[in-house]
Amino acid sequence: MMLSNLPAEIIMKCCNFLPYDDVHQLAWTNRRTMQIVRRNLPMSLLPTIDLSSLSIYPISHKINTYLASIEFRFDQSYDSVAVMICVRNRKERKEFEEVDLKNMRLFNKYCRYRRLFAKFSKNPRNSGRSLELKAETAETFEYYTVSRHSCSNSNKEIIPLIELHWFLARTKVNRLYLNRCDRRNLWNIVDAIDSIRPDIRHVSVECGKHLQFELDDISKIEKSNFFDSDASYIAVKSCPFVVETLTIEKFRETTRWSIGYLDEKQISKLPQAVVRYISVDKGHINLREFLQVSYFIFDNLHMALNRQ
């Protein structure tokens, strides 16, 4: 029996364990499944947005609200915009689902507008469709919202917020950058990402002096699906458990680390790390300790090469 012929309750339970692209494909099986998905998971019916990069920055005076710099990847060009995103917990996502769906639909319309703008700006004769270009530069998402659509937020804010969970459910991201996050902001975003099955190819955590891992972060990193992505670069401030953090097995092959503010004792422990590349931005160590650490590293490297 095909999945689409099962009772609606079973179909919905199955959809909860499927990526949104698979739910989207299932919805088009027949009219019945389309009605079930449209009624219960309308967000999965939105078109997928292809992003070259997504950079997320915390906003100091706001909680759970972030600035996102987005670079679109169109057929023959690139385009970048800035939007405001928010992170909601499971209960809030249920409460604001209708609002978030409206804002996501609005953002999809804005993406189509930017695609057309980029195409017409490059060569207005490429298409017979008319597009009114009011200025040399494209409208921002905020201006587009105010000028063409009524705001979708229940609190009537001028700038609509894009919910991160739903946003990542309908996007494919080539590179994700998390910038200037402290522990609370980092795990707030990571937990939101772990709540969905996003298509993210490369991850870069560039938090520098703002982020200092603690001991309980080690187990959270090991359990997090987010760090199973190709976490190609992580920049953090020194932490008391620098060696324990750098010995996490999932970082062995793919991660480059940049760590600052190491003391002599911490630097001397770096040879125990399993990661392939570590740079120390700031730190201090006496010459004798430095030579001992260097000898230990090269000796281990020599033995590893001989075993090969």
PDB file of C-alpha atoms in Angstrom:
ATOM      1  CA  MET A   1       0.000   0.000   0.000  1.00  0.00           C
ATOM      2  CA  MET A   2       1.365   3.401  -0.934  1.00  0.00           C
ATOM      3  CA  LEU A   3       1.901   5.958   1.818  1.00  0.00           C
ATOM      4  CA  SER A   4      -0.606   8.302   0.212  1.00  0.00           C
ATOM      5  CA  ASN A   5      -3.389   5.717   0.693  1.00  0.00           C
ATOM      6  CA  LEU A   6      -2.912   5.440   4.458  1.00  0.00           C
ATOM      7  CA  PRO A   7      -5.189   7.208   6.976  1.00  0.00           C
ATOM      8  CA  ALA A   8      -4.562  10.933   7.364  1.00  0.00           C
ATOM      9  CA  GLU A   9      -3.285  10.551  10.949  1.00  0.00           C
ATOM     10  CA  ILE A  10      -0.593   8.070   9.875  1.00  0.00           C
ATOM     11  CA  ILE A  11       0.409  10.241   6.916  1.00  0.00           C
ATOM     12  CA  MET A  12       0.898  13.210   9.237  1.00  0.00           C
ATOM     13  CA  LYS A  13       2.981  11.163  11.687  1.00  0.00           C
ATOM     14  CA  CYS A  14       5.185  10.010   8.802  1.00  0.00           C
ATOM     15  CA  CYS A  15       5.542  13.594   7.556  1.00  0.00           C
ATOM     16  CA  ASN A  16       6.907  14.642  10.942  1.00  0.00           C
ATOM     17  CA  PHE A  17       9.955  12.427  10.298  1.00  0.00           C
ATOM     18  CA  LEU A  18      10.474  13.424   6.656  1.00  0.00           C
ATOM     19  CA  PRO A  19      12.501  16.328   5.254  1.00  0.00           C
ATOM     20  CA  TYR A  20      10.287  19.096   3.927  1.00  0.00           C
ATOM     21  CA  ASP A  21      11.360  18.389   0.349  1.00  0.00           C
ATOM     22  CA  ASP A  22      10.026  14.834   0.710  1.00  0.00           C
ATOM     23  CA  VAL A  23       6.793  16.142   2.232  1.00  0.00           C
ATOM     24  CA  HIS A  24       6.499  18.537  -0.705  1.00  0.00           C
ATOM     25  CA  GLN A  25       6.939  15.645  -3.144  1.00  0.00           C
ATOM     26  CA  LEU A  26       4.444  13.503  -1.241  1.00  0.00           C
ATOM     27  CA  ALA A  27       1.856  16.299  -1.328  1.00  0.00           C
ATOM     28  CA  TRP A  28       1.764  16.160  -5.125  1.00  0.00           C
ATOM     29  CA  THR A  29       0.949  12.433  -5.162  1.00  0.00           C
ATOM     30  CA  ASN A  30      -2.791  13.044  -5.359  1.00  0.00           C
ATOM     31  CA  ARG A  31      -5.487  15.514  -4.370  1.00  0.00           C
ATOM     32  CA  ARG A  32      -6.064  13.866  -0.972  1.00  0.00           C
ATOM     33  CA  THR A  33      -2.470  14.092   0.213  1.00  0.00           C
ATOM     34  CA  MET A  34      -2.260  17.662  -1.065  1.00  0.00           C
ATOM     35  CA  GLN A  35      -5.239  18.593   1.102  1.00  0.00           C
ATOM     36  CA  ILE A  36      -3.716  16.836   4.131  1.00  0.00           C
ATOM     37  CA  VAL A  37      -0.363  18.573   3.739  1.00  0.00           C
ATOM     38  CA  ARG A  38      -1.902  21.966   2.945  1.00  0.00           C
ATOM     39  CA  ARG A  39      -4.049  21.749   6.064  1.00  0.00           C
ATOM     40  CA  ASN A  40      -1.324  20.499   8.449  1.00  0.00           C
ATOM     41  CA  LEU A  41       2.076  21.451   6.965  1.00  0.00           C
ATOM     42  CA  PRO A  42       1.457  24.409   4.629  1.00  0.00           C
ATOM     43  CA  MET A  43       5.043  25.629   5.041  1.00  0.00           C
ATOM     44  CA  SER A  44       6.329  22.568   3.145  1.00  0.00           C
ATOM     45  CA  LEU A  45       4.485  23.702   0.003  1.00  0.00           C
ATOM     46  CA  LEU A  46       6.524  26.892  -0.325  1.00  0.00           C
ATOM     47  CA  PRO A  47       9.221  26.840  -3.034  1.00  0.00           C
ATOM     48  CA  THR A  48      12.823  26.206  -1.994  1.00  0.00           C
ATOM     49  CA  ILE A  49      15.185  29.196  -1.950  1.00  0.00           C
ATOM     50  CA  ASP A  50      18.803  28.640  -2.992  1.00  0.00           C
ATOM     51  CA  LEU A  51      21.277  30.702  -0.941  1.00  0.00           C
ATOM     52  CA  SER A  52      24.959  31.142  -1.610  1.00  0.00           C
ATOM     53  CA  SER A  53      25.540  32.245   1.982  1.00  0.00           C
ATOM     54  CA  LEU A  54      23.675  33.098   5.173  1.00  0.00           C
ATOM     55  CA  SER A  55      25.411  35.170   7.865  1.00  0.00           C
ATOM     56  CA  ILE A  56      23.691  35.608  11.238  1.00  0.00           C
ATOM     57  CA  TYR A  57      24.569  38.352  13.745  1.00  0.00           C
ATOM     58  CA  PRO A  58      23.055  38.894  17.227  1.00  0.00           C
ATOM     59  CA  ILE A  59      21.429  42.238  18.035  1.00  0.00           C
ATOM     60  CA  SER A  60      22.617  43.520  21.394  1.00  0.00           C
ATOM     61  CA  HIS A  61      19.363  45.125  22.546  1.00  0.00           C
ATOM     62  CA  LYS A  62      17.034  42.328  21.394  1.00  0.00           C
ATOM     63  CA  ILE A  63      16.482  38.782  22.652  1.00  0.00           C
ATOM     64  CA  ASN A  64      15.993  35.934  20.151  1.00  0.00           C
ATOM     65  CA  THR A  65      16.138  38.408  17.255  1.00  0.00           C
ATOM     66  CA  TYR A  66      19.036  38.502  14.802  1.00  0.00           C
ATOM     67  CA  LEU A  67      20.252  40.266  11.697  1.00  0.00           C
ATOM     68  CA  ALA A  68      20.695  37.949   8.725  1.00  0.00           C
ATOM     69  CA  SER A  69      22.785  38.881   5.709  1.00  0.00           C
ATOM     70  CA  ILE A  70      21.647  36.734   2.787  1.00  0.00           C
ATOM     71  CA  GLU A  71      23.341  36.207  -0.558  1.00  0.00           C
ATOM     72  CA  PHE A  72      21.081  34.756  -3.228  1.00  0.00           C
ATOM     73  CA  ARG A  73      22.430  32.573  -5.991  1.00  0.00           C
ATOM     74  CA  PHE A  74      20.446  33.183  -9.160  1.00  0.00           C
ATOM     75  CA  ASP A  75      20.965  31.542 -12.551  1.00  0.00           C
ATOM     76  CA  GLN A  76      23.406  34.127 -13.872  1.00  0.00           C
ATOM     77  CA  SER A  77      24.073  36.453 -10.957  1.00  0.00           C
ATOM     78  CA  TYR A  78      24.272  36.966  -7.192  1.00  0.00           C
ATOM     79  CA  ASP A  79      22.332  39.373  -5.004  1.00  0.00           C
ATOM     80  CA  SER A  80      22.457  40.180  -1.291  1.00  0.00           C
ATOM     81  CA  VAL A  81      19.861  41.451   1.187  1.00  0.00           C
ATOM     82  CA  ALA A  82      19.510  41.948   4.935  1.00  0.00           C
ATOM     83  CA  VAL A  83      16.480  40.754   6.920  1.00  0.00           C
ATOM     84  CA  MET A  84      15.500  40.337  10.546  1.00  0.00           C
ATOM     85  CA  ILE A  85      15.067  36.773  11.790  1.00  0.00           C
ATOM     86  CA  CYS A  86      13.806  35.417  15.086  1.00  0.00           C
ATOM     87  CA  VAL A  87      14.029  32.136  16.980  1.00  0.00           C
ATOM     88  CA  ARG A  88      10.901  30.698  18.580  1.00  0.00           C
ATOM     89  CA  ASN A  89      10.526  27.646  20.782  1.00  0.00           C
ATOM     90  CA  ARG A  90       8.132  24.835  19.887  1.00  0.00           C
ATOM     91  CA  LYS A  91       5.185  26.400  21.725  1.00  0.00           C
ATOM     92  CA  GLU A  92       5.755  29.811  20.135  1.00  0.00           C
ATOM     93  CA  ARG A  93       6.069  28.298  16.654  1.00  0.00           C
ATOM     94  CA  LYS A  94       2.641  26.761  17.105  1.00  0.00           C
ATOM     95  CA  GLU A  95       1.209  30.032  18.397  1.00  0.00           C
ATOM     96  CA  PHE A  96       2.701  32.194  15.626  1.00  0.00           C
ATOM     97  CA  GLU A  97       2.457  29.627  12.817  1.00  0.00           C
ATOM     98  CA  GLU A  98      -0.050  31.649  10.794  1.00  0.00           C
ATOM     99  CA  VAL A  99       1.987  34.845  11.136  1.00  0.00           C
ATOM    100  CA  ASP A 100       5.243  33.081  10.238  1.00  0.00           C
ATOM    101  CA  LEU A 101       3.627  31.434   7.219  1.00  0.00           C
ATOM    102  CA  LYS A 102       2.445  34.831   5.937  1.00  0.00           C
ATOM    103  CA  ASN A 103       5.909  36.307   6.420  1.00  0.00           C
ATOM    104  CA  MET A 104       7.559  33.385   4.629  1.00  0.00           C
ATOM    105  CA  ARG A 105       5.161  33.747   1.706  1.00  0.00           C
ATOM    106  CA  LEU A 106       5.962  37.431   1.612  1.00  0.00           C
ATOM    107  CA  PHE A 107       9.688  36.692   1.621  1.00  0.00           C
ATOM    108  CA  ASN A 108       9.238  34.247  -1.262  1.00  0.00           C
ATOM    109  CA  LYS A 109       7.537  37.007  -3.264  1.00  0.00           C
ATOM    110  CA  TYR A 110      10.414  39.304  -2.397  1.00  0.00           C
ATOM    111  CA  CYS A 111      12.920  36.711  -3.646  1.00  0.00           C
ATOM    112  CA  ARG A 112      11.097  36.548  -6.982  1.00  0.00           C
ATOM    113  CA  TYR A 113      11.173  40.351  -7.141  1.00  0.00           C
ATOM    114  CA  ARG A 114      14.947  40.414  -6.522  1.00  0.00           C
ATOM    115  CA  ARG A 115      15.480  37.730  -9.144  1.00  0.00           C
ATOM    116  CA  LEU A 116      13.550  39.745 -11.727  1.00  0.00           C
ATOM    117  CA  PHE A 117      15.260  42.959 -10.681  1.00  0.00           C
ATOM    118  CA  ALA A 118      18.698  41.394 -11.121  1.00  0.00           C
ATOM    119  CA  LYS A 119      17.707  40.057 -14.539  1.00  0.00           C
ATOM    120  CA  PHE A 120      16.218  43.333 -15.799  1.00  0.00           C
ATOM    121  CA  SER A 121      18.998  45.471 -14.339  1.00  0.00           C
ATOM    122  CA  LYS A 122      21.578  43.444 -16.212  1.00  0.00           C
ATOM    123  CA  ASN A 123      19.770  43.691 -19.532  1.00  0.00           C
ATOM    124  CA  PRO A 124      16.174  45.017 -19.632  1.00  0.00           C
ATOM    125  CA  ARG A 125      15.676  43.555 -23.129  1.00  0.00           C
ATOM    126  CA  ASN A 126      16.156  39.967 -22.003  1.00  0.00           C
ATOM    127  CA  SER A 127      12.489  39.503 -21.198  1.00  0.00           C
ATOM    128  CA  GLY A 128       9.152  40.735 -22.439  1.00  0.00           C
ATOM    129  CA  ARG A 129       7.700  40.973 -18.951  1.00  0.00           C
ATOM    130  CA  SER A 130       7.404  44.470 -17.511  1.00  0.00           C
ATOM    131  CA  LEU A 131       9.044  45.357 -14.222  1.00  0.00           C
ATOM    132  CA  GLU A 132       8.760  48.806 -12.747  1.00  0.00           C
ATOM    133  CA  LEU A 133      12.205  49.857 -11.533  1.00  0.00           C
ATOM    134  CA  LYS A 134      11.697  52.899  -9.343  1.00  0.00           C
ATOM    135  CA  ALA A 135      15.386  53.421  -8.547  1.00  0.00           C
ATOM    136  CA  GLU A 136      18.843  52.276  -9.492  1.00  0.00           C
ATOM    137  CA  THR A 137      18.943  49.951  -6.490  1.00  0.00           C
ATOM    138  CA  ALA A 138      16.414  47.298  -5.535  1.00  0.00           C
ATOM    139  CA  GLU A 139      14.004  47.847  -2.676  1.00  0.00           C
ATOM    140  CA  THR A 140      14.915  46.518   0.744  1.00  0.00           C
ATOM    141  CA  PHE A 141      12.710  43.842   2.270  1.00  0.00           C
ATOM    142  CA  GLU A 142      11.326  46.377   4.764  1.00  0.00           C
ATOM    143  CA  TYR A 143      10.431  48.919   2.064  1.00  0.00           C
ATOM    144  CA  TYR A 144       9.008  46.196  -0.158  1.00  0.00           C
ATOM    145  CA  THR A 145       6.808  45.044   2.717  1.00  0.00           C
ATOM    146  CA  VAL A 146       5.486  48.502   3.550  1.00  0.00           C
ATOM    147  CA  SER A 147       5.000  49.674  -0.036  1.00  0.00           C
ATOM    148  CA  ARG A 148       3.380  46.572  -1.528  1.00  0.00           C
ATOM    149  CA  HIS A 149       1.924  44.506   1.276  1.00  0.00           C
ATOM    150  CA  SER A 150       0.364  45.036   4.661  1.00  0.00           C
ATOM    151  CA  CYS A 151       2.593  43.895   7.497  1.00  0.00           C
ATOM    152  CA  SER A 152       1.905  40.330   8.633  1.00  0.00           C
ATOM    153  CA  ASN A 153       3.034  40.616  12.242  1.00  0.00           C
ATOM    154  CA  SER A 154       0.369  40.453  14.914  1.00  0.00           C
ATOM    155  CA  ASN A 155       1.994  43.288  16.845  1.00  0.00           C
ATOM    156  CA  LYS A 156       2.002  45.506  13.732  1.00  0.00           C
ATOM    157  CA  GLU A 157       5.750  45.963  13.625  1.00  0.00           C
ATOM    158  CA  ILE A 158       6.962  47.631  10.453  1.00  0.00           C
ATOM    159  CA  ILE A 159       9.680  45.038   9.870  1.00  0.00           C
ATOM    160  CA  PRO A 160       8.346  41.475   9.514  1.00  0.00           C
ATOM    161  CA  LEU A 161      10.371  38.812  11.301  1.00  0.00           C
ATOM    162  CA  ILE A 162      11.373  35.620   9.500  1.00  0.00           C
ATOM    163  CA  GLU A 163      11.333  32.640  11.863  1.00  0.00           C
ATOM    164  CA  LEU A 164      14.617  30.714  11.585  1.00  0.00           C
ATOM    165  CA  HIS A 165      13.156  27.200  11.895  1.00  0.00           C
ATOM    166  CA  TRP A 166      10.733  27.746   9.007  1.00  0.00           C
ATOM    167  CA  PHE A 167      13.257  29.735   6.998  1.00  0.00           C
ATOM    168  CA  LEU A 168      15.835  26.927   7.020  1.00  0.00           C
ATOM    169  CA  ALA A 169      13.118  24.393   6.233  1.00  0.00           C
ATOM    170  CA  ARG A 170      12.625  26.046   2.830  1.00  0.00           C
ATOM    171  CA  THR A 171      16.182  27.033   1.928  1.00  0.00           C
ATOM    172  CA  LYS A 172      19.345  25.378   0.686  1.00  0.00           C
ATOM    173  CA  VAL A 173      22.395  27.086   2.165  1.00  0.00           C
ATOM    174  CA  ASN A 174      25.846  26.645   0.692  1.00  0.00           C
ATOM    175  CA  ARG A 175      27.652  28.419   3.543  1.00  0.00           C
ATOM    176  CA  LEU A 176      26.324  29.378   6.980  1.00  0.00           C
ATOM    177  CA  TYR A 177      28.246  31.872   9.119  1.00  0.00           C
ATOM    178  CA  LEU A 178      27.479  32.472  12.812  1.00  0.00           C
ATOM    179  CA  ASN A 179      29.138  35.712  13.890  1.00  0.00           C
ATOM    180  CA  ARG A 180      29.872  37.382  17.252  1.00  0.00           C
ATOM    181  CA  CYS A 181      27.648  35.002  19.238  1.00  0.00           C
ATOM    182  CA  ASP A 182      28.041  34.374  22.943  1.00  0.00           C
ATOM    183  CA  ARG A 183      27.071  30.975  24.415  1.00  0.00           C
ATOM    184  CA  ARG A 184      23.393  31.844  24.815  1.00  0.00           C
ATOM    185  CA  ASN A 185      23.015  33.131  21.274  1.00  0.00           C
ATOM    186  CA  LEU A 186      25.042  30.290  19.782  1.00  0.00           C
ATOM    187  CA  TRP A 187      23.001  27.525  21.398  1.00  0.00           C
ATOM    188  CA  ASN A 188      19.775  29.412  20.745  1.00  0.00           C
ATOM    189  CA  ILE A 189      20.541  29.318  17.018  1.00  0.00           C
ATOM    190  CA  VAL A 190      22.038  25.812  17.043  1.00  0.00           C
ATOM    191  CA  ASP A 191      19.017  24.358  18.866  1.00  0.00           C
ATOM    192  CA  ALA A 192      16.728  25.960  16.271  1.00  0.00           C
ATOM    193  CA  ILE A 193      18.798  24.432  13.473  1.00  0.00           C
ATOM    194  CA  ASP A 194      18.818  21.025  15.175  1.00  0.00           C
ATOM    195  CA  SER A 195      15.011  21.135  15.355  1.00  0.00           C
ATOM    196  CA  ILE A 196      14.818  20.922  11.558  1.00  0.00           C
ATOM    197  CA  ARG A 197      16.672  18.977   8.854  1.00  0.00           C
ATOM    198  CA  PRO A 198      18.233  21.845   6.898  1.00  0.00           C
ATOM    199  CA  ASP A 199      20.314  21.535   3.761  1.00  0.00           C
ATOM    200  CA  ILE A 200      23.539  23.267   4.883  1.00  0.00           C
ATOM    201  CA  ARG A 201      26.786  22.338   3.145  1.00  0.00           C
ATOM    202  CA  HIS A 202      29.414  24.276   5.117  1.00  0.00           C
ATOM    203  CA  VAL A 203      29.385  25.844   8.579  1.00  0.00           C
ATOM    204  CA  SER A 204      31.654  28.543   9.980  1.00  0.00           C
ATOM    205  CA  VAL A 205      31.427  29.729  13.608  1.00  0.00           C
ATOM    206  CA  GLU A 206      33.303  33.041  13.768  1.00  0.00           C
ATOM    207  CA  CYS A 207      32.615  34.316  17.272  1.00  0.00           C
ATOM    208  CA  GLY A 208      36.137  35.124  18.474  1.00  0.00           C
ATOM    209  CA  LYS A 209      36.279  36.876  21.846  1.00  0.00           C
ATOM    210  CA  HIS A 210      32.479  36.734  22.234  1.00  0.00           C
ATOM    211  CA  LEU A 211      32.336  32.945  22.684  1.00  0.00           C
ATOM    212  CA  GLN A 212      33.914  30.911  25.464  1.00  0.00           C
ATOM    213  CA  PHE A 213      32.919  27.243  25.668  1.00  0.00           C
ATOM    214  CA  GLU A 214      32.292  25.643  29.049  1.00  0.00           C
ATOM    215  CA  LEU A 215      32.586  22.021  30.140  1.00  0.00           C
ATOM    216  CA  ASP A 216      28.926  21.131  29.566  1.00  0.00           C
ATOM    217  CA  ASP A 217      29.220  22.419  25.984  1.00  0.00           C
ATOM    218  CA  ILE A 218      31.390  19.413  25.109  1.00  0.00           C
ATOM    219  CA  SER A 219      28.546  16.911  25.475  1.00  0.00           C
ATOM    220  CA  LYS A 220      26.160  19.292  23.689  1.00  0.00           C
ATOM    221  CA  ILE A 221      28.538  19.583  20.740  1.00  0.00           C
ATOM    222  CA  GLU A 222      28.893  15.797  20.553  1.00  0.00           C
ATOM    223  CA  LYS A 223      25.094  15.377  20.443  1.00  0.00           C
ATOM    224  CA  SER A 224      24.355  18.278  18.098  1.00  0.00           C
ATOM    225  CA  ASN A 225      23.554  17.505  14.464  1.00  0.00           C
ATOM    226  CA  PHE A 226      24.606  21.054  13.603  1.00  0.00           C
ATOM    227  CA  PHE A 227      28.260  20.294  14.283  1.00  0.00           C
ATOM    228  CA  ASP A 228      27.978  17.151  12.158  1.00  0.00           C
ATOM    229  CA  SER A 229      27.821  19.509   9.188  1.00  0.00           C
ATOM    230  CA  ASP A 230      31.097  20.385   7.540  1.00  0.00           C
ATOM    231  CA  ALA A 231      32.127  22.771  10.313  1.00  0.00           C
ATOM    232  CA  SER A 232      35.098  24.072   8.396  1.00  0.00           C
ATOM    233  CA  TYR A 233      36.102  26.909  10.738  1.00  0.00           C
ATOM    234  CA  ILE A 234      35.525  27.729  14.419  1.00  0.00           C
ATOM    235  CA  ALA A 235      36.940  30.860  16.067  1.00  0.00           C
ATOM    236  CA  VAL A 236      36.441  31.205  19.837  1.00  0.00           C
ATOM    237  CA  LYS A 237      37.981  32.754  22.903  1.00  0.00           C
ATOM    238  CA  SER A 238      40.083  30.520  25.103  1.00  0.00           C
ATOM    239  CA  CYS A 239      38.184  28.395  27.597  1.00  0.00           C
ATOM    240  CA  PRO A 240      39.343  26.501  30.717  1.00  0.00           C
ATOM    241  CA  PHE A 241      38.653  23.234  28.895  1.00  0.00           C
ATOM    242  CA  VAL A 242      40.444  23.968  25.633  1.00  0.00           C
ATOM    243  CA  VAL A 243      41.978  20.486  25.305  1.00  0.00           C
ATOM    244  CA  GLU A 244      38.710  18.704  26.106  1.00  0.00           C
ATOM    245  CA  THR A 245      36.957  20.773  23.428  1.00  0.00           C
ATOM    246  CA  LEU A 246      39.634  20.129  20.815  1.00  0.00           C
ATOM    247  CA  THR A 247      39.556  16.361  21.365  1.00  0.00           C
ATOM    248  CA  ILE A 248      35.941  15.955  20.211  1.00  0.00           C
ATOM    249  CA  GLU A 249      36.124  13.220  17.588  1.00  0.00           C
ATOM    250  CA  LYS A 250      33.775  14.826  15.057  1.00  0.00           C
ATOM    251  CA  PHE A 251      36.263  17.703  14.644  1.00  0.00           C
ATOM    252  CA  ARG A 252      39.131  15.400  13.656  1.00  0.00           C
ATOM    253  CA  GLU A 253      38.892  15.696   9.871  1.00  0.00           C
ATOM    254  CA  THR A 254      37.065  18.857   8.921  1.00  0.00           C
ATOM    255  CA  THR A 255      37.566  21.675  11.394  1.00  0.00           C
ATOM    256  CA  ARG A 256      40.082  24.505  11.553  1.00  0.00           C
ATOM    257  CA  TRP A 257      40.203  26.217  14.938  1.00  0.00           C
ATOM    258  CA  SER A 258      41.272  29.737  15.819  1.00  0.00           C
ATOM    259  CA  ILE A 259      41.690  30.340  19.555  1.00  0.00           C
ATOM    260  CA  GLY A 260      42.804  33.445  21.402  1.00  0.00           C
ATOM    261  CA  TYR A 261      44.063  34.399  24.858  1.00  0.00           C
ATOM    262  CA  LEU A 262      45.798  31.099  25.698  1.00  0.00           C
ATOM    263  CA  ASP A 263      48.096  30.950  28.682  1.00  0.00           C
ATOM    264  CA  GLU A 264      51.293  28.927  28.942  1.00  0.00           C
ATOM    265  CA  LYS A 265      49.621  25.851  30.424  1.00  0.00           C
ATOM    266  CA  GLN A 266      46.909  25.753  27.761  1.00  0.00           C
ATOM    267  CA  ILE A 267      49.365  26.112  24.891  1.00  0.00           C
ATOM    268  CA  SER A 268      51.451  23.256  26.276  1.00  0.00           C
ATOM    269  CA  LYS A 269      48.366  20.995  26.076  1.00  0.00           C
ATOM    270  CA  LEU A 270      47.594  21.724  22.410  1.00  0.00           C
ATOM    271  CA  PRO A 271      49.497  18.661  21.102  1.00  0.00           C
ATOM    272  CA  GLN A 272      46.774  16.499  22.679  1.00  0.00           C
ATOM    273  CA  ALA A 273      44.158  17.966  20.321  1.00  0.00           C
ATOM    274  CA  VAL A 274      42.797  15.795  17.495  1.00  0.00           C
ATOM    275  CA  VAL A 275      41.923  18.627  15.103  1.00  0.00           C
ATOM    276  CA  ARG A 276      44.174  19.050  12.101  1.00  0.00           C
ATOM    277  CA  TYR A 277      44.680  22.810  12.217  1.00  0.00           C
ATOM    278  CA  ILE A 278      44.891  25.220  15.164  1.00  0.00           C
ATOM    279  CA  SER A 279      45.914  28.867  15.100  1.00  0.00           C
ATOM    280  CA  VAL A 280      46.507  30.838  18.307  1.00  0.00           C
ATOM    281  CA  ASP A 281      45.677  34.521  17.837  1.00  0.00           C
ATOM    282  CA  LYS A 282      46.847  35.693  21.254  1.00  0.00           C
ATOM    283  CA  GLY A 283      48.722  33.932  24.026  1.00  0.00           C
ATOM    284  CA  HIS A 284      52.016  33.677  25.860  1.00  0.00           C
ATOM    285  CA  ILE A 285      54.550  30.928  26.475  1.00  0.00           C
ATOM    286  CA  ASN A 286      58.237  30.985  27.387  1.00  0.00           C
ATOM    287  CA  LEU A 287      60.799  29.912  24.834  1.00  0.00           C
ATOM    288  CA  ARG A 288      61.711  26.635  26.544  1.00  0.00           C
ATOM    289  CA  GLU A 289      58.074  25.528  26.733  1.00  0.00           C
ATOM    290  CA  PHE A 290      57.592  26.533  23.098  1.00  0.00           C
ATOM    291  CA  LEU A 291      60.527  24.420  21.960  1.00  0.00           C
ATOM    292  CA  GLN A 292      59.310  21.431  23.980  1.00  0.00           C
ATOM    293  CA  VAL A 293      55.814  21.701  22.502  1.00  0.00           C
ATOM    294  CA  SER A 294      57.221  22.104  18.987  1.00  0.00           C
ATOM    295  CA  TYR A 295      59.482  19.057  19.411  1.00  0.00           C
ATOM    296  CA  PHE A 296      56.524  16.997  20.668  1.00  0.00           C
ATOM    297  CA  ILE A 297      54.412  17.985  17.655  1.00  0.00           C
ATOM    298  CA  PHE A 298      57.099  17.246  15.074  1.00  0.00           C
ATOM    299  CA  ASP A 299      58.012  13.973  16.774  1.00  0.00           C
ATOM    300  CA  ASN A 300      54.393  12.786  16.614  1.00  0.00           C
ATOM    301  CA  LEU A 301      54.139  13.912  13.000  1.00  0.00           C
ATOM    302  CA  HIS A 302      57.302  12.001  12.106  1.00  0.00           C
ATOM    303  CA  MET A 303      55.985   8.794  13.714  1.00  0.00           C
ATOM    304  CA  ALA A 304      52.644   9.171  11.928  1.00  0.00           C
ATOM    305  CA  LEU A 305      54.360   9.546   8.552  1.00  0.00           C
ATOM    306  CA  ASN A 306      56.536   6.497   9.220  1.00  0.00           C
ATOM    307  CA  ARG A 307      53.461   4.379   9.990  1.00  0.00           C
ATOM    308  CA  GLN A 308      52.029   5.318   6.600  1.00  0.00           C
TER     309      GLN A 308
END
